[in-house]
Short mmCIF file of C-alpha atoms in Angstrom, two decimals:
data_model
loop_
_atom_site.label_atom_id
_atom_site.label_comp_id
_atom_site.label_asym_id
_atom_site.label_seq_id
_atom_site.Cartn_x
_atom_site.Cartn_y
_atom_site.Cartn_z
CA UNK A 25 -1.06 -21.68 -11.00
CA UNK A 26 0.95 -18.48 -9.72
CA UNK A 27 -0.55 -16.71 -6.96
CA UNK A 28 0.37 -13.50 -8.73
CA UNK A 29 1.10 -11.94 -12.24
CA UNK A 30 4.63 -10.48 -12.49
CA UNK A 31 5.21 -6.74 -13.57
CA UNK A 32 7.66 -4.74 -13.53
CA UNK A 33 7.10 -1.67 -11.47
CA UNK A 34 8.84 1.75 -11.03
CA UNK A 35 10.37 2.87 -7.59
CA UNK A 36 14.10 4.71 -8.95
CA UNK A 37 15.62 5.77 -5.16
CA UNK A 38 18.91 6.41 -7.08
CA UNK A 39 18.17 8.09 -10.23
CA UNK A 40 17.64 11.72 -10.72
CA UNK A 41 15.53 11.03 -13.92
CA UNK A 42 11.94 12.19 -13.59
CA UNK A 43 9.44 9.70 -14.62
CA UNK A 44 7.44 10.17 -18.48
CA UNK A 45 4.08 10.46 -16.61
CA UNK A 46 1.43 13.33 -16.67
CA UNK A 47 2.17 15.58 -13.04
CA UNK A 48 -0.90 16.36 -11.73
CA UNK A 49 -1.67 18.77 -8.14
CA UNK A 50 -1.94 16.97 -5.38
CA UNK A 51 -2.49 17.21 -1.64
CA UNK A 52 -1.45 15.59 1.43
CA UNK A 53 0.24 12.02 2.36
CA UNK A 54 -0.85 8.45 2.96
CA UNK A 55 1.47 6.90 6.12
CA UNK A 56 0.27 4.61 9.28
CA UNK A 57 -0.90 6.39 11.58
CA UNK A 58 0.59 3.43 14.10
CA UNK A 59 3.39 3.52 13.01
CA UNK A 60 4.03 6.90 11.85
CA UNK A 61 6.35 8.15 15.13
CA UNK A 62 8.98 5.29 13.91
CA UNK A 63 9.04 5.12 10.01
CA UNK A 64 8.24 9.25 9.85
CA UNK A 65 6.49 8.94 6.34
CA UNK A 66 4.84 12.00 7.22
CA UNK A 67 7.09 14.19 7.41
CA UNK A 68 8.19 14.16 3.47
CA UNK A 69 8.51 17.33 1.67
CA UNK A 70 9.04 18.54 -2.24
CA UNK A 71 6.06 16.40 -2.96
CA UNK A 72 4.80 15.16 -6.33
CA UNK A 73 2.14 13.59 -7.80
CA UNK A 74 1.67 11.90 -11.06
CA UNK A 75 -1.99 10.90 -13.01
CA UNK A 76 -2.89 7.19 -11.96
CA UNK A 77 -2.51 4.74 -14.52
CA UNK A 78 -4.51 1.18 -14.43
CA UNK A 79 -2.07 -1.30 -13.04
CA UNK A 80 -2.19 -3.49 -16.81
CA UNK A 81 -0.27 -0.54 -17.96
CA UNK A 82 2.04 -0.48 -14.93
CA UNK A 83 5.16 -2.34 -17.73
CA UNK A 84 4.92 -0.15 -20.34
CA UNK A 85 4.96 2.91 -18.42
CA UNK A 86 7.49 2.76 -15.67
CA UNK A 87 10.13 0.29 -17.64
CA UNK A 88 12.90 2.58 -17.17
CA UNK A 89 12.86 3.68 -13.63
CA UNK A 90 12.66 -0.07 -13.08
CA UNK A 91 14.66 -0.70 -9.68
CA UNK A 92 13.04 -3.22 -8.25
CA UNK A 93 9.84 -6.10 -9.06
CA UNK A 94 6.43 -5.75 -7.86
CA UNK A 95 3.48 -8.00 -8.58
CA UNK A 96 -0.11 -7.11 -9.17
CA UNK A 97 -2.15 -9.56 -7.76
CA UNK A 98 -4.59 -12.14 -8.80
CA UNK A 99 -7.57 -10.09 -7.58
CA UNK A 100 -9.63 -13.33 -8.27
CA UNK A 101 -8.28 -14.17 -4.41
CA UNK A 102 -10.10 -11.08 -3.20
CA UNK A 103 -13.78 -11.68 -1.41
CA UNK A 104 -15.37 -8.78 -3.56
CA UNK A 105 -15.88 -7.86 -7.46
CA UNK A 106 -12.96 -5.64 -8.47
CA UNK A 107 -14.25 -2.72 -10.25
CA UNK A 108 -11.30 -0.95 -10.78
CA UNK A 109 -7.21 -1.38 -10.30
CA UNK A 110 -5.08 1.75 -10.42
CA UNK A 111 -1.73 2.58 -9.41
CA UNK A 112 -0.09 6.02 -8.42
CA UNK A 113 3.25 7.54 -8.25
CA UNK A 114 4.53 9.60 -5.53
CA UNK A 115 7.71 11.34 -5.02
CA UNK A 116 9.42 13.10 -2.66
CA UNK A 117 12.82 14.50 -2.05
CA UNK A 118 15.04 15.09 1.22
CA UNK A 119 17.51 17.76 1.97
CA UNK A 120 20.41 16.17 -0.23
CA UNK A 121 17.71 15.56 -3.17
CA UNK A 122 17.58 12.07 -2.54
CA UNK A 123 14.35 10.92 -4.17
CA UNK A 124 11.85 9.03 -2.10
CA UNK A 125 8.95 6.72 -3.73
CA UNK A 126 6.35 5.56 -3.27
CA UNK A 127 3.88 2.81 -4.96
CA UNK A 128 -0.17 2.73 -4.25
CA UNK A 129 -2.06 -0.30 -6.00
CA UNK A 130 -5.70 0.03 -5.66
CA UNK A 131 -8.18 -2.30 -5.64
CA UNK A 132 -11.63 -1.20 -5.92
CA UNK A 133 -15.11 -2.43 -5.72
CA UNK A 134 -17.77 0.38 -5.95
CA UNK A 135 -21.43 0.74 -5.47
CA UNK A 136 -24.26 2.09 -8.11
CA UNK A 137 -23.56 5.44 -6.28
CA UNK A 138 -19.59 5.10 -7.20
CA UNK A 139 -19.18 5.06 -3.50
CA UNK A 140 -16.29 2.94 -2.44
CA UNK A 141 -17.63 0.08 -0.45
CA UNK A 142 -14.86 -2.69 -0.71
CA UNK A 143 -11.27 -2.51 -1.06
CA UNK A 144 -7.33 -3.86 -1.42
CA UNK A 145 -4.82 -1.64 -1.23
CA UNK A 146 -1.40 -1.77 -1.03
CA UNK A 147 1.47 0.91 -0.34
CA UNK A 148 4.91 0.53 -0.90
CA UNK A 149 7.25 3.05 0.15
CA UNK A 150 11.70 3.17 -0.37
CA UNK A 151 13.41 3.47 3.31
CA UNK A 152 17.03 4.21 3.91
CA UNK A 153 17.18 2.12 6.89
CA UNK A 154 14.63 -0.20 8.36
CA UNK A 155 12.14 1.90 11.19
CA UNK A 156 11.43 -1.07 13.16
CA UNK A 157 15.15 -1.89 13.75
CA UNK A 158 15.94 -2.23 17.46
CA UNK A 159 12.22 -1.38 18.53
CA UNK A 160 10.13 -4.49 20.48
CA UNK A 161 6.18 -3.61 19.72
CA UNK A 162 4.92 -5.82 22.24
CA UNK A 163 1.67 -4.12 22.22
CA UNK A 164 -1.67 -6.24 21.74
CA UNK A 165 -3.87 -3.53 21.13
CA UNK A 166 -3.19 0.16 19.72
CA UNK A 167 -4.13 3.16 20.95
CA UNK A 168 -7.78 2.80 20.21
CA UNK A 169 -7.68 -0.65 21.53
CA UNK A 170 -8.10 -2.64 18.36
CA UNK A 171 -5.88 -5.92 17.96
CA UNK A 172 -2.58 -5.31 17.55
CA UNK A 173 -0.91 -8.75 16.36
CA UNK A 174 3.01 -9.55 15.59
CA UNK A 175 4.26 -12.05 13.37
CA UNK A 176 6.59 -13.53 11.75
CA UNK A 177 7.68 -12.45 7.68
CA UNK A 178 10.34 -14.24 7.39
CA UNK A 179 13.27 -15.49 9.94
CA UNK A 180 13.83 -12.66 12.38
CA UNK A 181 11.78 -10.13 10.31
CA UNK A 182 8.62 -9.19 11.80
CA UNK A 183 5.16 -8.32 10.09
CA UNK A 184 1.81 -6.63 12.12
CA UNK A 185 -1.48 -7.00 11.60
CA UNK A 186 -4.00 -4.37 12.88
CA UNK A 187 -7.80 -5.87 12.92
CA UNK A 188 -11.22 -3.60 13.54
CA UNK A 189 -12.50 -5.00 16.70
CA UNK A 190 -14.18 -2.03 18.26
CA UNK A 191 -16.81 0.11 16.72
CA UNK A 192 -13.50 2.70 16.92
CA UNK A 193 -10.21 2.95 14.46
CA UNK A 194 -7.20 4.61 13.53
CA UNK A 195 -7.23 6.65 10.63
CA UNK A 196 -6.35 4.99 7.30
CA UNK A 197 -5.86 7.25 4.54
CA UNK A 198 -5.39 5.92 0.81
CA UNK A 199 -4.71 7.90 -2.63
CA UNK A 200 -7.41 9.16 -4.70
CA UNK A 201 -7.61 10.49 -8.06
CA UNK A 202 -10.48 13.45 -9.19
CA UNK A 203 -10.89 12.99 -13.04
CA UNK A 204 -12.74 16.44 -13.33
CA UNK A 205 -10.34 18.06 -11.22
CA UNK A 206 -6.90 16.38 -12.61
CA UNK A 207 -6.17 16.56 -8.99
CA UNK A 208 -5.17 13.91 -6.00
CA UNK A 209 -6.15 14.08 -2.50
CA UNK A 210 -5.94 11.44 0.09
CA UNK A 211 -9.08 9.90 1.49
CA UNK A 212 -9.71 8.91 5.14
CA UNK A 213 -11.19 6.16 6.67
CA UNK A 214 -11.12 2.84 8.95
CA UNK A 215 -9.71 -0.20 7.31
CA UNK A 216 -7.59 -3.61 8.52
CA UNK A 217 -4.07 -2.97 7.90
CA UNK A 218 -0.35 -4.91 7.70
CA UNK A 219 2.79 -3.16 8.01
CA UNK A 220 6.37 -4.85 7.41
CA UNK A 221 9.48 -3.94 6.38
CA UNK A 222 11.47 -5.68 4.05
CA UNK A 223 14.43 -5.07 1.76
CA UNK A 224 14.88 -1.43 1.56
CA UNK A 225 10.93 -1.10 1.45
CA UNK A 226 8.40 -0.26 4.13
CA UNK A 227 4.59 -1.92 2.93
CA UNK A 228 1.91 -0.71 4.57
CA UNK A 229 -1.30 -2.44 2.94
CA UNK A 230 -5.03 -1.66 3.71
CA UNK A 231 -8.48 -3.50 3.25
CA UNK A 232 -12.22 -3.12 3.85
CA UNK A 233 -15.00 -5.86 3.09
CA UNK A 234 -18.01 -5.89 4.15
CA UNK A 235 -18.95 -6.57 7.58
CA UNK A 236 -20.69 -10.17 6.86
CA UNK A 237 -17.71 -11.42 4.94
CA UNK A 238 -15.13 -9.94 7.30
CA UNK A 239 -14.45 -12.79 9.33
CA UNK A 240 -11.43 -14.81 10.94
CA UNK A 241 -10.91 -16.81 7.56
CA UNK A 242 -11.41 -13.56 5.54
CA UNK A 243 -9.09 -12.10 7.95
CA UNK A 244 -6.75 -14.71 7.37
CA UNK A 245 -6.44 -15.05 3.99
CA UNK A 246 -6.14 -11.33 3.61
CA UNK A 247 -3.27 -11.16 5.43
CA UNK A 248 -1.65 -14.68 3.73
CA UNK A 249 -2.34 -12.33 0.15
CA UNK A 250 -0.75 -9.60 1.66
CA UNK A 251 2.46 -11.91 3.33
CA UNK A 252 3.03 -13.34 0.00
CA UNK A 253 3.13 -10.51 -1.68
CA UNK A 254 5.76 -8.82 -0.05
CA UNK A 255 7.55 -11.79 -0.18
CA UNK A 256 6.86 -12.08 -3.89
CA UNK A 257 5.38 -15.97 -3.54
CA UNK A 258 4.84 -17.03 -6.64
CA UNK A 259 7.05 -14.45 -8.69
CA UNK A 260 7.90 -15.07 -12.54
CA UNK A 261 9.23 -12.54 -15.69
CA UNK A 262 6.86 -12.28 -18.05
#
């Protein structure tokens, strides 16, 4: 059995064609907060935002900005009920009108109060050049003094792993969509997180479960989703 579900997903770095989906207002940006002083995700400008779509109708939608693959996982391997999947479009442009994208895929489990109690999400940004190149992070905690943890992608290419250990965080900020207001806004909050770099794309994936599930094996398998993913284990065409 595949670990994921192929799809072809939008992220068009080199065309100047504007995707057919509804533009929507928007506000603010989702980055990590880590690792913000080296990739600079920030700092984007000419921002725009475009109505979330559920990720079944990720094909159908984006088929012609199609640059490269992205799965949607198997959200069968996640340790909660997934109430909801969306995905969101972001753009931004430099100086030279070079578009920038970026990908959110949300994975959502929500109470009886449609608070957000568990989630998946993961990020995935276009970089001209790879931030991490010729910086050693030999850090083991971060500046709040949770673990800090470097690994190994693939061959030389590195991948972190940033675990809640103290009853303090770094904020983690994810993509949000307000039905009555047509509007997106970027939500704040503590979460584990991964960051890598890979093939012209920066990933930056975040997750919350609840506190009596989150443990090492949890932890573990989280981040084995999340390496395999990037990687695109268990990629087929549909």
């Amino acid at each position: 059995m595949f670990l994921f579900f192929a799809v072809s997903l939008l992220l068009f770095g080199c065309s100047n064609n504007e995707p057919d989906l509804e533009e929507v207002n928007g506000v603010g940006l989702t980055y990590s907060e880590f690792f913000k002083p080296y990739d600079r995700l920030d700092e984007r400008k000419n921002i725009k935002y475009y109505k979330p779509l559920p990720i079944d109708e990720i094909e159908s939608s984006f088929q012609e900005q199609v640059k490269m693959a992205v799965n949607k996982i198997d959200s069968e391997r996640l340790p909660f009920k997934v109430e909801e999947e969306k995905a969101y479009l972001i753009t931004s442009k430099n100086e030279d009108g070079k578009a920038r994208n970026q990908i959110q895929l949300s994975y959502l489990n929500k109470s009886e109060y449609d608070r957000i109690d568990d989630f998946f999400i993961i990020s995935v940004t276009e970089a001209d050049k790879n931030p991490l190149e010729e910086i050693n992070i030999s850090n083991e905690y971060d500046s709040v003094g949770n673990k800090l943890k470097k690994e190994i992608l693939t061959g030389d290419i590195p991948i972190y792993r940033q675990v809640i250990t103290t009853d303090s965080a770094l904020l983690y900020s994810y993509y949000d969509y307000d039905e009555t207001e047509n509007r997106i806004s970027t939500v704040g909050t503590a979460a584990n997180e991964i960051y890598a770099y890979n093939n012209g794309y920066i990933y930056h994936i975040g997750y919350l479960i609840d506190k009596e599930k989150n443990n090492e094996k949890i932890q573990e398998d989280m981040f084995q989703l999340a390496r395999e993913y990037i990687l695109m284990v268990g990629f087929e065409d549909l």
